[in-house]
Amino acid sequence: MPQKASLLFVDDEERVTKLLRMIFRSEYAVTTASSGREALQIISRQPIDVVVSDQRMPEMTGIELLAEIRKRSPATMRILLTGYSDLAAILGSVNEGEVFRFINKPWDHEDIKRIVGEAADIARSTGAVATKAADVDSMTPAGAADVPELLLLDDNPDDLETMARSAGSDYPVHRARAISEALKILETRDVGVIVTESHIGGQDTRQLLSILKRHYPAITTVMITRLADADAVVKLINEAQVYRVATKPIRAGAFQTVVAAAMKQHMRYRCRPDLVKRHTVAPSSEPENSSLAAVVLKSLSGFRQRLSRLMMLKQG
């Protein structure tokens, strides 16, 4: 009989960990911890497939814990649980801990069971690959034609120019001021990373990113936004699996670091295609814009073939 997937629930409220143990103990090997320090001790002693951590805890926050677990146990899938809408915490969860999902308290039992179950399945099927791909510093393109390209999407020309300058000269850079322009670039270029504003010409770009991530998961996305809406950022994490979220005004050094990290993640995907499973998007909370989806898929009909070829070359 296959060994049960292992779950670790971390919360300083005992009633919460008791409830979670009760929900999951019949199907999983469940361990609980009341602090980040205790959780790290458990991680050091035994393999954990999924960790679900509360954000607001004494001594060590959930973000700090998940970021440390990412370093120590890259195969572990990470989920952040919180009972309040704190934008800083949410941004930190994606930028520091690279969470799989963000769940608000009080949770729906069926939702949390589905999310944790999905994370456990992914952890079991990709854990070995995630561990091997934890460091890709030595992974370099075979030739100039194999260098992943950067697409910047922003309808503010000054911000677009600032980002282009800040990105440096490490990658070919393409600029677009409208979604239609971006799709034309994607149609003909091997883009590895997209950096986009949250709204272009008054149009929300979340659906674009969600569609791209569902159909072309190897593309790594960075959202640049002035939004102070915690719920909107949660949707970016869960439904579009954005790799990083940053706020304006753009700071050159920080932006360059974010782009470099996103490019490294894209190279992981090229070298280890199974890793894209670890960034599966959640079902959208809004109906998909079918016309936008049709345009995206039509425009990028050749993109998947080119990227698949490059990923197979890398893998070989």
mmCIF file of C-alpha atoms in Angstrom, residues 60-267:
data_model
loop_
_atom_site.group_PDB
_atom_site.id
_atom_site.type_symbol
_atom_site.label_atom_id
_atom_site.label_comp_id
_atom_site.label_asym_id
_atom_site.label_seq_id
_atom_site.Cartn_x
_atom_site.Cartn_y
_atom_site.Cartn_z
ATOM 1 C CA MET A 60 8.087 33.911 13.279
ATOM 2 C CA THR A 61 5.396 34.842 10.761
ATOM 3 C CA GLY A 62 3.991 32.415 8.229
ATOM 4 C CA ILE A 63 5.828 34.202 5.420
ATOM 5 C CA GLU A 64 9.152 33.871 7.235
ATOM 6 C CA LEU A 65 8.484 30.206 7.915
ATOM 7 C CA LEU A 66 7.509 29.360 4.334
ATOM 8 C CA ALA A 67 10.533 31.225 2.977
ATOM 9 C CA GLU A 68 12.809 29.178 5.222
ATOM 10 C CA ILE A 69 11.073 25.928 4.285
ATOM 11 C CA ARG A 70 11.522 26.817 0.602
ATOM 12 C CA LYS A 71 15.288 26.885 1.211
ATOM 13 C CA ARG A 72 15.484 23.787 3.392
ATOM 14 C CA SER A 73 12.897 21.591 1.673
ATOM 15 C CA PRO A 74 12.232 22.773 -1.902
ATOM 16 C CA ALA A 75 10.041 19.729 -2.606
ATOM 17 C CA THR A 76 7.496 20.793 0.032
ATOM 18 C CA MET A 77 4.410 22.552 -1.313
ATOM 19 C CA ARG A 78 3.581 25.701 0.673
ATOM 20 C CA ILE A 79 0.176 27.178 1.526
ATOM 21 C CA LEU A 80 -0.462 30.331 3.573
ATOM 22 C CA LEU A 81 -3.486 30.538 5.869
ATOM 23 C CA THR A 82 -4.630 33.808 7.394
ATOM 24 C CA GLY A 83 -7.674 35.451 8.920
ATOM 25 C CA TYR A 84 -7.062 39.010 7.814
ATOM 26 C CA SER A 85 -6.407 40.914 4.612
ATOM 27 C CA ASP A 86 -2.904 42.313 4.940
ATOM 28 C CA LEU A 87 -1.488 43.352 1.570
ATOM 29 C CA ALA A 88 2.095 43.340 2.819
ATOM 30 C CA ALA A 89 1.679 39.786 4.066
ATOM 31 C CA ILE A 90 0.144 38.670 0.799
ATOM 32 C CA LEU A 91 2.915 40.254 -1.285
ATOM 33 C CA GLY A 92 5.469 38.665 0.993
ATOM 34 C CA SER A 93 3.842 35.269 0.616
ATOM 35 C CA VAL A 94 4.410 35.217 -3.138
ATOM 36 C CA ASN A 95 7.744 37.049 -3.175
ATOM 37 C CA GLU A 96 9.429 35.331 -0.222
ATOM 38 C CA GLY A 97 7.726 31.985 0.281
ATOM 39 C CA GLU A 98 6.477 31.344 -3.257
ATOM 40 C CA VAL A 99 3.200 29.902 -2.024
ATOM 41 C CA PHE A 100 1.045 27.515 -4.011
ATOM 42 C CA ARG A 101 -2.200 28.913 -2.629
ATOM 43 C CA PHE A 102 -3.438 31.578 -0.243
ATOM 44 C CA ILE A 103 -6.426 30.548 1.939
ATOM 45 C CA ASN A 104 -8.481 32.927 4.055
ATOM 46 C CA LYS A 105 -9.942 32.055 7.429
ATOM 47 C CA PRO A 106 -12.608 30.919 8.014
ATOM 48 C CA TRP A 107 -12.120 28.371 5.284
ATOM 49 C CA ASP A 108 -14.651 26.236 3.471
ATOM 50 C CA HIS A 109 -14.023 22.585 4.368
ATOM 51 C CA GLU A 110 -14.459 21.302 0.826
ATOM 52 C CA ASP A 111 -12.217 24.041 -0.594
ATOM 53 C CA ILE A 112 -9.353 23.421 1.808
ATOM 54 C CA LYS A 113 -9.600 19.646 1.285
ATOM 55 C CA ARG A 114 -9.449 20.131 -2.484
ATOM 56 C CA ILE A 115 -6.521 22.579 -2.334
ATOM 57 C CA VAL A 116 -4.458 20.509 0.092
ATOM 58 C CA GLY A 117 -5.226 17.338 -1.863
ATOM 59 C CA GLU A 118 -4.066 18.942 -5.088
ATOM 60 C CA ALA A 119 -0.885 20.208 -3.424
ATOM 61 C CA ALA A 120 -0.168 16.748 -1.975
ATOM 62 C CA ASP A 121 -0.585 15.060 -5.367
ATOM 63 C CA ILE A 122 1.757 17.588 -6.983
ATOM 64 C CA ALA A 123 4.329 17.195 -4.213
ATOM 65 C CA ARG A 124 4.374 13.427 -4.572
ATOM 66 C CA SER A 125 4.745 13.546 -8.358
ATOM 67 C CA THR A 126 7.324 16.351 -8.601
ATOM 68 C CA GLY A 127 9.258 16.290 -5.327
ATOM 69 C CA ALA A 128 12.419 14.708 -6.738
ATOM 70 C CA VAL A 129 12.440 17.092 -9.712
ATOM 71 C CA ALA A 130 11.971 20.122 -7.434
ATOM 72 C CA THR A 131 14.927 19.098 -5.300
ATOM 73 C CA LYS A 132 17.204 18.643 -8.320
ATOM 74 C CA ALA A 133 16.105 21.966 -9.812
ATOM 75 C CA ALA A 134 16.628 23.994 -6.644
ATOM 76 C CA ASP A 135 19.798 25.563 -8.067
ATOM 77 C CA VAL A 136 20.106 26.417 -11.758
ATOM 78 C CA ASP A 137 23.003 28.882 -11.603
ATOM 79 C CA SER A 138 25.017 26.580 -13.850
ATOM 80 C CA MET A 139 22.234 26.274 -16.419
ATOM 81 C CA THR A 140 23.161 28.577 -19.262
ATOM 82 C CA PRO A 141 21.758 28.812 -22.775
ATOM 83 C CA ALA A 142 23.587 26.829 -25.438
ATOM 84 C CA GLY A 143 23.678 29.760 -27.826
ATOM 85 C CA ALA A 144 22.475 33.301 -28.452
ATOM 86 C CA ALA A 145 19.279 32.048 -30.091
ATOM 87 C CA ASP A 146 18.462 30.133 -26.917
ATOM 88 C CA VAL A 147 18.449 33.151 -24.583
ATOM 89 C CA PRO A 148 14.970 33.644 -23.060
ATOM 90 C CA GLU A 149 13.492 37.006 -23.940
ATOM 91 C CA LEU A 150 11.745 39.586 -21.754
ATOM 92 C CA LEU A 151 8.401 41.186 -22.585
ATOM 93 C CA LEU A 152 7.419 44.422 -20.819
ATOM 94 C CA LEU A 153 3.740 45.398 -20.990
ATOM 95 C CA ASP A 154 2.701 48.833 -19.708
ATOM 96 C CA ASP A 155 0.641 51.640 -21.219
ATOM 97 C CA ASN A 156 2.731 54.290 -19.450
ATOM 98 C CA PRO A 157 5.681 55.067 -21.775
ATOM 99 C CA ASP A 158 7.824 56.502 -18.976
ATOM 100 C CA ASP A 159 7.382 53.403 -16.789
ATOM 101 C CA LEU A 160 8.013 51.196 -19.805
ATOM 102 C CA GLU A 161 11.293 52.953 -20.516
ATOM 103 C CA THR A 162 12.305 52.824 -16.845
ATOM 104 C CA MET A 163 11.721 49.074 -16.756
ATOM 105 C CA ALA A 164 13.628 48.547 -19.994
ATOM 106 C CA ARG A 165 16.634 50.455 -18.640
ATOM 107 C CA SER A 166 16.428 48.710 -15.267
ATOM 108 C CA ALA A 167 16.338 45.240 -16.825
ATOM 109 C CA GLY A 168 19.878 45.709 -18.086
ATOM 110 C CA SER A 169 21.347 44.035 -21.157
ATOM 111 C CA ASP A 170 21.226 40.399 -20.073
ATOM 112 C CA TYR A 171 18.206 39.496 -22.238
ATOM 113 C CA PRO A 172 16.543 40.699 -25.432
ATOM 114 C CA VAL A 173 13.815 43.133 -24.307
ATOM 115 C CA HIS A 174 10.503 43.794 -26.058
ATOM 116 C CA ARG A 175 8.082 46.596 -25.160
ATOM 117 C CA ALA A 176 4.306 46.656 -25.619
ATOM 118 C CA ARG A 177 1.755 49.311 -24.666
ATOM 119 C CA ALA A 178 -1.340 47.215 -25.387
ATOM 120 C CA ILE A 179 -2.348 43.567 -24.962
ATOM 121 C CA SER A 180 -2.700 43.216 -28.737
ATOM 122 C CA GLU A 181 0.914 44.364 -29.186
ATOM 123 C CA ALA A 182 2.064 41.901 -26.534
ATOM 124 C CA LEU A 183 0.309 39.008 -28.286
ATOM 125 C CA LYS A 184 1.992 39.871 -31.590
ATOM 126 C CA ILE A 185 5.377 39.762 -29.866
ATOM 127 C CA LEU A 186 4.560 36.447 -28.193
ATOM 128 C CA GLU A 187 3.487 35.058 -31.548
ATOM 129 C CA THR A 188 6.980 35.418 -33.030
ATOM 130 C CA ARG A 189 9.424 35.604 -30.099
ATOM 131 C CA ASP A 190 10.579 33.079 -27.485
ATOM 132 C CA VAL A 191 9.537 35.038 -24.407
ATOM 133 C CA GLY A 192 10.471 33.528 -21.060
ATOM 134 C CA VAL A 193 9.275 36.289 -18.710
ATOM 135 C CA ILE A 194 6.408 38.748 -18.955
ATOM 136 C CA VAL A 195 6.347 41.843 -16.751
ATOM 137 C CA THR A 196 3.000 43.589 -16.897
ATOM 138 C CA GLU A 197 0.986 46.315 -15.235
ATOM 139 C CA SER A 198 -2.232 45.182 -13.566
ATOM 140 C CA HIS A 199 -4.335 47.310 -15.936
ATOM 141 C CA ILE A 200 -3.550 48.168 -19.559
ATOM 142 C CA GLY A 201 -5.754 50.733 -21.287
ATOM 143 C CA GLY A 202 -8.325 50.270 -18.549
ATOM 144 C CA GLN A 203 -8.364 46.487 -19.116
ATOM 145 C CA ASP A 204 -7.543 44.121 -16.263
ATOM 146 C CA THR A 205 -4.614 41.890 -17.237
ATOM 147 C CA ARG A 206 -5.347 39.182 -14.668
ATOM 148 C CA GLN A 207 -7.400 37.135 -17.140
ATOM 149 C CA LEU A 208 -4.616 37.357 -19.715
ATOM 150 C CA LEU A 209 -2.092 36.037 -17.183
ATOM 151 C CA SER A 210 -4.472 33.320 -16.031
ATOM 152 C CA ILE A 211 -5.054 32.122 -19.613
ATOM 153 C CA LEU A 212 -1.333 32.215 -20.381
ATOM 154 C CA LYS A 213 -0.455 30.258 -17.248
ATOM 155 C CA ARG A 214 -3.076 27.607 -17.919
ATOM 156 C CA HIS A 215 -2.039 27.020 -21.534
ATOM 157 C CA TYR A 216 1.636 28.087 -21.507
ATOM 158 C CA PRO A 217 2.763 27.418 -17.919
ATOM 159 C CA ALA A 218 6.480 27.745 -18.665
ATOM 160 C CA ILE A 219 6.045 31.500 -19.110
ATOM 161 C CA THR A 220 6.999 33.225 -15.864
ATOM 162 C CA THR A 221 5.048 36.351 -14.953
ATOM 163 C CA VAL A 222 5.758 39.401 -12.822
ATOM 164 C CA MET A 223 2.967 41.825 -11.933
ATOM 165 C CA ILE A 224 3.782 45.502 -11.449
ATOM 166 C CA THR A 225 0.923 47.327 -9.773
ATOM 167 C CA ARG A 226 -0.221 50.328 -7.787
ATOM 168 C CA LEU A 227 -3.095 48.275 -6.373
ATOM 169 C CA ALA A 228 -3.687 48.289 -2.644
ATOM 170 C CA ASP A 229 -6.413 45.652 -2.953
ATOM 171 C CA ALA A 230 -5.505 42.531 -1.005
ATOM 172 C CA ASP A 231 -8.260 40.447 -2.608
ATOM 173 C CA ALA A 232 -7.021 41.308 -6.103
ATOM 174 C CA VAL A 233 -3.484 40.223 -5.260
ATOM 175 C CA VAL A 234 -4.758 36.963 -3.751
ATOM 176 C CA LYS A 235 -6.437 36.215 -7.091
ATOM 177 C CA LEU A 236 -3.133 36.891 -8.852
ATOM 178 C CA ILE A 237 -1.430 34.330 -6.652
ATOM 179 C CA ASN A 238 -4.119 31.665 -6.829
ATOM 180 C CA GLU A 239 -5.539 32.075 -10.331
ATOM 181 C CA ALA A 240 -2.534 33.283 -12.341
ATOM 182 C CA GLN A 241 0.385 31.936 -10.280
ATOM 183 C CA VAL A 242 2.346 35.136 -10.743
ATOM 184 C CA TYR A 243 5.946 34.518 -9.755
ATOM 185 C CA ARG A 244 6.492 37.929 -8.230
ATOM 186 C CA VAL A 245 4.382 41.009 -7.421
ATOM 187 C CA ALA A 246 5.968 44.461 -7.180
ATOM 188 C CA THR A 247 4.573 47.916 -6.626
ATOM 189 C CA LYS A 248 5.282 51.211 -8.334
ATOM 190 C CA PRO A 249 7.274 53.434 -8.405
ATOM 191 C CA ILE A 250 9.853 51.166 -9.989
ATOM 192 C CA ARG A 251 13.231 50.952 -8.277
ATOM 193 C CA ALA A 252 15.960 49.928 -10.698
ATOM 194 C CA GLY A 253 17.939 47.628 -8.406
ATOM 195 C CA ALA A 254 14.900 45.829 -7.032
ATOM 196 C CA PHE A 255 13.381 45.465 -10.493
ATOM 197 C CA GLN A 256 16.557 43.956 -11.914
ATOM 198 C CA THR A 257 16.633 41.437 -9.048
ATOM 199 C CA VAL A 258 13.000 40.455 -9.636
ATOM 200 C CA VAL A 259 13.541 39.942 -13.374
ATOM 201 C CA ALA A 260 16.684 37.881 -12.770
ATOM 202 C CA ALA A 261 14.785 35.642 -10.337
ATOM 203 C CA ALA A 262 11.929 35.216 -12.817
ATOM 204 C CA MET A 263 14.364 34.320 -15.601
ATOM 205 C CA LYS A 264 16.023 31.739 -13.386
ATOM 206 C CA GLN A 265 12.615 30.221 -12.656
ATOM 207 C CA HIS A 266 11.855 30.073 -16.378
ATOM 208 C CA MET A 267 15.143 28.263 -16.957
#
